[in-house]
Amino acid sequence: MTVSSDDDLAGLKQIGRIVAIALEAMGKAIEPGMTTRDLDRIGRKVLEAAGARPAPEMVYGFPGATCISINEEVAHGIPGERRIGPGDLVNIDVSAEKDGYFADTGASFAVPPVPRAVERLCTDGRRALWTGLRQVGAGKPLAGIGQAVGAFARKNGYTLVRNLASHGVGLSLHEEPTEIATWPDASERRIMADGLVFTVEPFLSLGAEFAEDGDGPWTLYSEPRAPTVQYEHTVVATRNGPLILTLPAR
């Protein structure tokens, strides 16, 4: 999607704020003993109260309002009876639709006590996201995002999951431009148009390089198994840099 009117921008800001508020509420609610289904209900309540529809459920028939992945689960974890415990690393991905506009956001949360390396991974996961976001702007190369995130990962001793990419969003959950690498990709030649809407979502890890299928149709697992975090914003590329849509205070 390319923003072409004030109405487009207002609609995107509205759904961006809604998913950000849902993610924030879920993150604050995490506590040992609760199930991932309990956590998912909190997100669903926030979305539905705002008149939004959970996008994975709506678009793909995903069995939950949000994706909640724990430890070895790197993405697309199904909310269920798994209980969150001390030391767990919980990733929450929230995407939704309202009035025809979509936004997508995510974050990882460490449940104390966790090793210092995992605390640092979470901090650096946010830093990796912002490293990528600083490369966003009209007329800039999409490849700059992956190059910057890759340099950050190498400098700080991390790996990047290289088969889970950022993507266009706005009028649908996944759209052009597809497969925006958050790792160095020498084949990437595309340029960000003014008003282009997409996600930035690096997966930073203590060793994993890929996400692989499990026994079911949804959940993906780190390969090799290693603590992995994902932080994600939906942005608009502008002449002044990134306009971040998925901030709760916007």
GROMACS .gro file of C-alpha atoms in nm:
model
  250
    1MET     CA    1   0.000   0.000   0.000
    2THR     CA    2   0.104   0.355  -0.071
    3VAL     CA    3  -0.071   0.624   0.130
    4SER     CA    4  -0.258   0.846  -0.113
    5SER     CA    5  -0.493   1.053   0.105
    6ASP     CA    6  -0.549   1.195   0.450
    7ASP     CA    7  -0.821   0.933   0.498
    8ASP     CA    8  -0.568   0.656   0.431
    9LEU     CA    9  -0.330   0.798   0.688
   10ALA     CA   10  -0.604   0.847   0.947
   11GLY     CA   11  -0.725   0.489   0.901
   12LEU     CA   12  -0.374   0.349   0.933
   13LYS     CA   13  -0.300   0.556   1.241
   14GLN     CA   14  -0.621   0.435   1.403
   15ILE     CA   15  -0.556   0.063   1.353
   16GLY     CA   16  -0.187   0.109   1.435
   17ARG     CA   17  -0.274   0.261   1.769
   18ILE     CA   18  -0.526  -0.017   1.841
   19VAL     CA   19  -0.282  -0.302   1.786
   20ALA     CA   20  -0.017  -0.116   1.987
   21ILE     CA   21  -0.254  -0.078   2.281
   22ALA     CA   22  -0.345  -0.448   2.262
   23LEU     CA   23   0.022  -0.550   2.261
   24GLU     CA   24   0.097  -0.319   2.552
   25ALA     CA   25  -0.194  -0.461   2.755
   26MET     CA   26  -0.086  -0.818   2.688
   27GLY     CA   27   0.275  -0.749   2.779
   28LYS     CA   28   0.176  -0.592   3.110
   29ALA     CA   29  -0.054  -0.886   3.190
   30ILE     CA   30   0.206  -1.163   3.151
   31GLU     CA   31   0.259  -1.358   3.472
   32PRO     CA   32   0.368  -1.710   3.560
   33GLY     CA   33   0.084  -1.960   3.573
   34MET     CA   34  -0.140  -1.804   3.312
   35THR     CA   35  -0.204  -1.990   2.989
   36THR     CA   36  -0.135  -1.846   2.647
   37ARG     CA   37  -0.510  -1.866   2.587
   38ASP     CA   38  -0.563  -1.641   2.890
   39LEU     CA   39  -0.320  -1.393   2.739
   40ASP     CA   40  -0.484  -1.413   2.398
   41ARG     CA   41  -0.824  -1.331   2.549
   42ILE     CA   42  -0.681  -1.004   2.681
   43GLY     CA   43  -0.566  -0.906   2.334
   44ARG     CA   44  -0.897  -1.006   2.176
   45LYS     CA   45  -1.089  -0.799   2.429
   46VAL     CA   46  -0.885  -0.487   2.350
   47LEU     CA   47  -0.922  -0.533   1.974
   48GLU     CA   48  -1.293  -0.603   1.980
   49ALA     CA   49  -1.365  -0.317   2.221
   50ALA     CA   50  -1.205  -0.086   1.965
   51GLY     CA   51  -1.408  -0.231   1.678
   52ALA     CA   52  -1.112  -0.411   1.522
   53ARG     CA   53  -1.093  -0.768   1.393
   54PRO     CA   54  -0.795  -0.997   1.463
   55ALA     CA   55  -0.618  -1.030   1.128
   56PRO     CA   56  -0.469  -1.384   1.149
   57GLU     CA   57  -0.810  -1.525   1.236
   58MET     CA   58  -0.990  -1.315   0.975
   59VAL     CA   59  -0.745  -1.367   0.686
   60TYR     CA   60  -0.601  -1.713   0.743
   61GLY     CA   61  -0.837  -1.887   0.984
   62PHE     CA   62  -0.565  -1.890   1.251
   63PRO     CA   63  -0.695  -2.046   1.577
   64GLY     CA   64  -0.651  -1.738   1.797
   65ALA     CA   65  -0.674  -1.361   1.799
   66THR     CA   66  -0.297  -1.319   1.838
   67CYS     CA   67   0.018  -1.526   1.788
   68ILE     CA   68   0.193  -1.616   2.114
   69SER     CA   69   0.522  -1.804   2.089
   70ILE     CA   70   0.729  -1.932   2.383
   71ASN     CA   71   1.099  -2.020   2.395
   72GLU     CA   72   1.168  -2.265   2.112
   73GLU     CA   73   0.860  -2.138   1.925
   74VAL     CA   74   0.990  -1.852   1.713
   75ALA     CA   75   0.665  -1.743   1.545
   76HIS     CA   76   0.294  -1.819   1.488
   77GLY     CA   77   0.245  -1.992   1.824
   78ILE     CA   78  -0.118  -2.096   1.881
   79PRO     CA   79  -0.283  -1.972   2.203
   80GLY     CA   80  -0.381  -2.270   2.416
   81GLU     CA   81  -0.326  -2.448   2.745
   82ARG     CA   82   0.050  -2.402   2.763
   83ARG     CA   83   0.130  -2.222   3.087
   84ILE     CA   84   0.380  -1.942   3.104
   85GLY     CA   85   0.650  -2.003   3.362
   86PRO     CA   86   0.940  -1.817   3.522
   87GLY     CA   87   1.231  -1.791   3.281
   88ASP     CA   88   1.016  -1.811   2.968
   89LEU     CA   89   1.071  -1.590   2.667
   90VAL     CA   90   0.730  -1.491   2.530
   91ASN     CA   91   0.678  -1.336   2.187
   92ILE     CA   92   0.345  -1.170   2.110
   93ASP     CA   93   0.245  -1.071   1.756
   94VAL     CA   94  -0.071  -0.861   1.716
   95SER     CA   95  -0.226  -0.769   1.383
   96ALA     CA   96  -0.576  -0.647   1.314
   97GLU     CA   97  -0.812  -0.475   1.070
   98LYS     CA   98  -1.055  -0.187   1.106
   99ASP     CA   99  -1.242   0.000   0.833
  100GLY     CA  100  -1.038  -0.180   0.567
  101TYR     CA  101  -0.695  -0.091   0.709
  102PHE     CA  102  -0.444  -0.332   0.864
  103ALA     CA  103  -0.149  -0.290   1.102
  104ASP     CA  104   0.095  -0.537   1.253
  105THR     CA  105   0.317  -0.517   1.562
  106GLY     CA  106   0.505  -0.747   1.796
  107ALA     CA  107   0.742  -0.771   2.090
  108SER     CA  108   0.919  -1.026   2.309
  109PHE     CA  109   0.898  -1.036   2.688
  110ALA     CA  110   1.126  -1.219   2.930
  111VAL     CA  111   0.955  -1.359   3.241
  112PRO     CA  112   1.196  -1.322   3.538
  113PRO     CA  113   1.427  -1.470   3.635
  114VAL     CA  114   1.615  -1.509   3.308
  115PRO     CA  115   1.987  -1.530   3.231
  116ARG     CA  116   2.168  -1.203   3.171
  117ALA     CA  117   2.223  -1.308   2.810
  118VAL     CA  118   1.847  -1.324   2.753
  119GLU     CA  119   1.795  -0.983   2.917
  120ARG     CA  120   2.059  -0.843   2.685
  121LEU     CA  121   1.899  -1.019   2.387
  122CYS     CA  122   1.568  -0.842   2.458
  123THR     CA  123   1.738  -0.505   2.492
  124ASP     CA  124   1.937  -0.559   2.175
  125GLY     CA  125   1.630  -0.686   1.991
  126ARG     CA  126   1.472  -0.345   2.040
  127ARG     CA  127   1.796  -0.179   1.934
  128ALA     CA  128   1.805  -0.394   1.619
  129LEU     CA  129   1.451  -0.285   1.534
  130TRP     CA  130   1.538   0.082   1.570
  131THR     CA  131   1.856   0.031   1.371
  132GLY     CA  132   1.637  -0.089   1.085
  133LEU     CA  133   1.376   0.181   1.133
  134ARG     CA  134   1.641   0.453   1.095
  135GLN     CA  135   1.698   0.332   0.738
  136VAL     CA  136   1.334   0.395   0.638
  137GLY     CA  137   1.254   0.694   0.417
  138ALA     CA  138   1.116   0.787   0.077
  139GLY     CA  139   1.376   0.730  -0.195
  140LYS     CA  140   1.595   0.508   0.020
  141PRO     CA  141   1.685   0.147  -0.071
  142LEU     CA  142   1.494  -0.129   0.104
  143ALA     CA  143   1.826  -0.316   0.124
  144GLY     CA  144   1.952  -0.057   0.371
  145ILE     CA  145   1.730  -0.205   0.643
  146GLY     CA  146   1.885  -0.551   0.625
  147GLN     CA  147   2.236  -0.417   0.583
  148ALA     CA  148   2.206  -0.205   0.898
  149VAL     CA  149   2.045  -0.479   1.105
  150GLY     CA  150   2.301  -0.730   0.982
  151ALA     CA  151   2.589  -0.505   1.081
  152PHE     CA  152   2.433  -0.457   1.426
  153ALA     CA  153   2.391  -0.833   1.472
  154ARG     CA  154   2.749  -0.910   1.367
  155LYS     CA  155   2.894  -0.639   1.589
  156ASN     CA  156   2.707  -0.767   1.895
  157GLY     CA  157   2.751  -1.140   1.841
  158TYR     CA  158   2.401  -1.239   1.729
  159THR     CA  159   2.249  -1.433   1.442
  160LEU     CA  160   1.939  -1.337   1.243
  161VAL     CA  161   1.658  -1.569   1.138
  162ARG     CA  162   1.681  -1.543   0.759
  163ASN     CA  163   1.352  -1.688   0.639
  164LEU     CA  164   1.108  -1.468   0.830
  165ALA     CA  165   1.094  -1.134   0.653
  166SER     CA  166   0.924  -0.798   0.683
  167HIS     CA  167   0.638  -0.729   0.441
  168GLY     CA  168   0.399  -0.476   0.295
  169VAL     CA  169   0.080  -0.414   0.491
  170GLY     CA  170  -0.206  -0.164   0.492
  171LEU     CA  171  -0.498  -0.279   0.275
  172SER     CA  172  -0.429  -0.645   0.358
  173LEU     CA  173  -0.218  -0.824   0.617
  174HIS     CA  174   0.055  -0.928   0.372
  175GLU     CA  175   0.101  -0.747   0.042
  176GLU     CA  176   0.361  -0.588  -0.183
  177PRO     CA  177   0.644  -0.530  -0.122
  178THR     CA  178   0.685  -0.890  -0.007
  179GLU     CA  179   0.987  -1.054   0.154
  180ILE     CA  180   1.172  -0.747   0.281
  181ALA     CA  181   1.490  -0.894   0.429
  182THR     CA  182   1.601  -0.781   0.773
  183TRP     CA  183   1.940  -0.934   0.698
  184PRO     CA  184   2.190  -0.838   0.425
  185ASP     CA  185   2.047  -0.931   0.084
  186ALA     CA  186   2.268  -0.848  -0.214
  187SER     CA  187   1.981  -0.915  -0.456
  188GLU     CA  188   1.752  -0.645  -0.312
  189ARG     CA  189   1.720  -0.352  -0.554
  190ARG     CA  190   1.385  -0.195  -0.461
  191ILE     CA  191   1.346   0.166  -0.350
  192MET     CA  192   1.096   0.293  -0.093
  193ALA     CA  193   0.828   0.511  -0.253
  194ASP     CA  194   0.691   0.808  -0.064
  195GLY     CA  195   0.399   0.675   0.143
  196LEU     CA  196   0.495   0.307   0.122
  197VAL     CA  197   0.350   0.106   0.416
  198PHE     CA  198   0.534  -0.198   0.550
  199THR     CA  199   0.667  -0.369   0.861
  200VAL     CA  200   1.016  -0.378   1.004
  201GLU     CA  201   1.059  -0.692   1.216
  202PRO     CA  202   1.404  -0.843   1.267
  203PHE     CA  203   1.434  -1.178   1.447
  204LEU     CA  204   1.752  -1.154   1.657
  205SER     CA  205   1.887  -1.474   1.810
  206LEU     CA  206   2.158  -1.631   2.022
  207GLY     CA  207   2.223  -1.886   1.749
  208ALA     CA  208   1.920  -1.957   1.532
  209GLU     CA  209   1.942  -1.885   1.160
  210PHE     CA  210   1.612  -2.026   1.032
  211ALA     CA  211   1.255  -2.093   1.136
  212GLU     CA  212   1.133  -2.444   1.063
  213ASP     CA  213   0.793  -2.611   1.060
  214GLY     CA  214   0.679  -2.823   1.351
  215ASP     CA  215   0.424  -3.103   1.355
  216GLY     CA  216   0.128  -2.868   1.316
  217PRO     CA  217   0.030  -2.628   1.038
  218TRP     CA  218   0.115  -2.304   1.217
  219THR     CA  219   0.393  -2.286   1.476
  220LEU     CA  220   0.750  -2.227   1.360
  221TYR     CA  221   1.056  -2.326   1.564
  222SER     CA  222   1.406  -2.185   1.581
  223GLU     CA  223   1.675  -2.383   1.398
  224PRO     CA  224   1.906  -2.452   1.561
  225ARG     CA  225   1.713  -2.415   1.887
  226ALA     CA  226   1.820  -2.092   2.054
  227PRO     CA  227   1.658  -1.797   2.233
  228THR     CA  228   1.515  -1.564   1.968
  229VAL     CA  229   1.331  -1.232   1.992
  230GLN     CA  230   1.120  -1.034   1.747
  231TYR     CA  231   1.022  -0.668   1.770
  232GLU     CA  232   0.800  -0.517   1.502
  233HIS     CA  233   0.648  -0.188   1.393
  234THR     CA  234   0.432  -0.089   1.099
  235VAL     CA  235   0.574   0.221   0.927
  236VAL     CA  236   0.512   0.463   0.645
  237ALA     CA  237   0.816   0.575   0.446
  238THR     CA  238   0.812   0.955   0.417
  239ARG     CA  239   1.052   1.225   0.300
  240ASN     CA  240   1.121   1.293   0.668
  241GLY     CA  241   1.199   0.930   0.752
  242PRO     CA  242   0.979   0.664   0.913
  243LEU     CA  243   0.631   0.745   1.038
  244ILE     CA  244   0.574   0.474   1.299
  245LEU     CA  245   0.208   0.377   1.317
  246THR     CA  246   0.217   0.119   1.595
  247LEU     CA  247   0.287   0.330   1.901
  248PRO     CA  248   0.021   0.322   2.177
  249ALA     CA  249   0.041   0.697   2.246
  250ARG     CA  250  -0.003   0.803   1.881
   0.00000   0.00000   0.00000
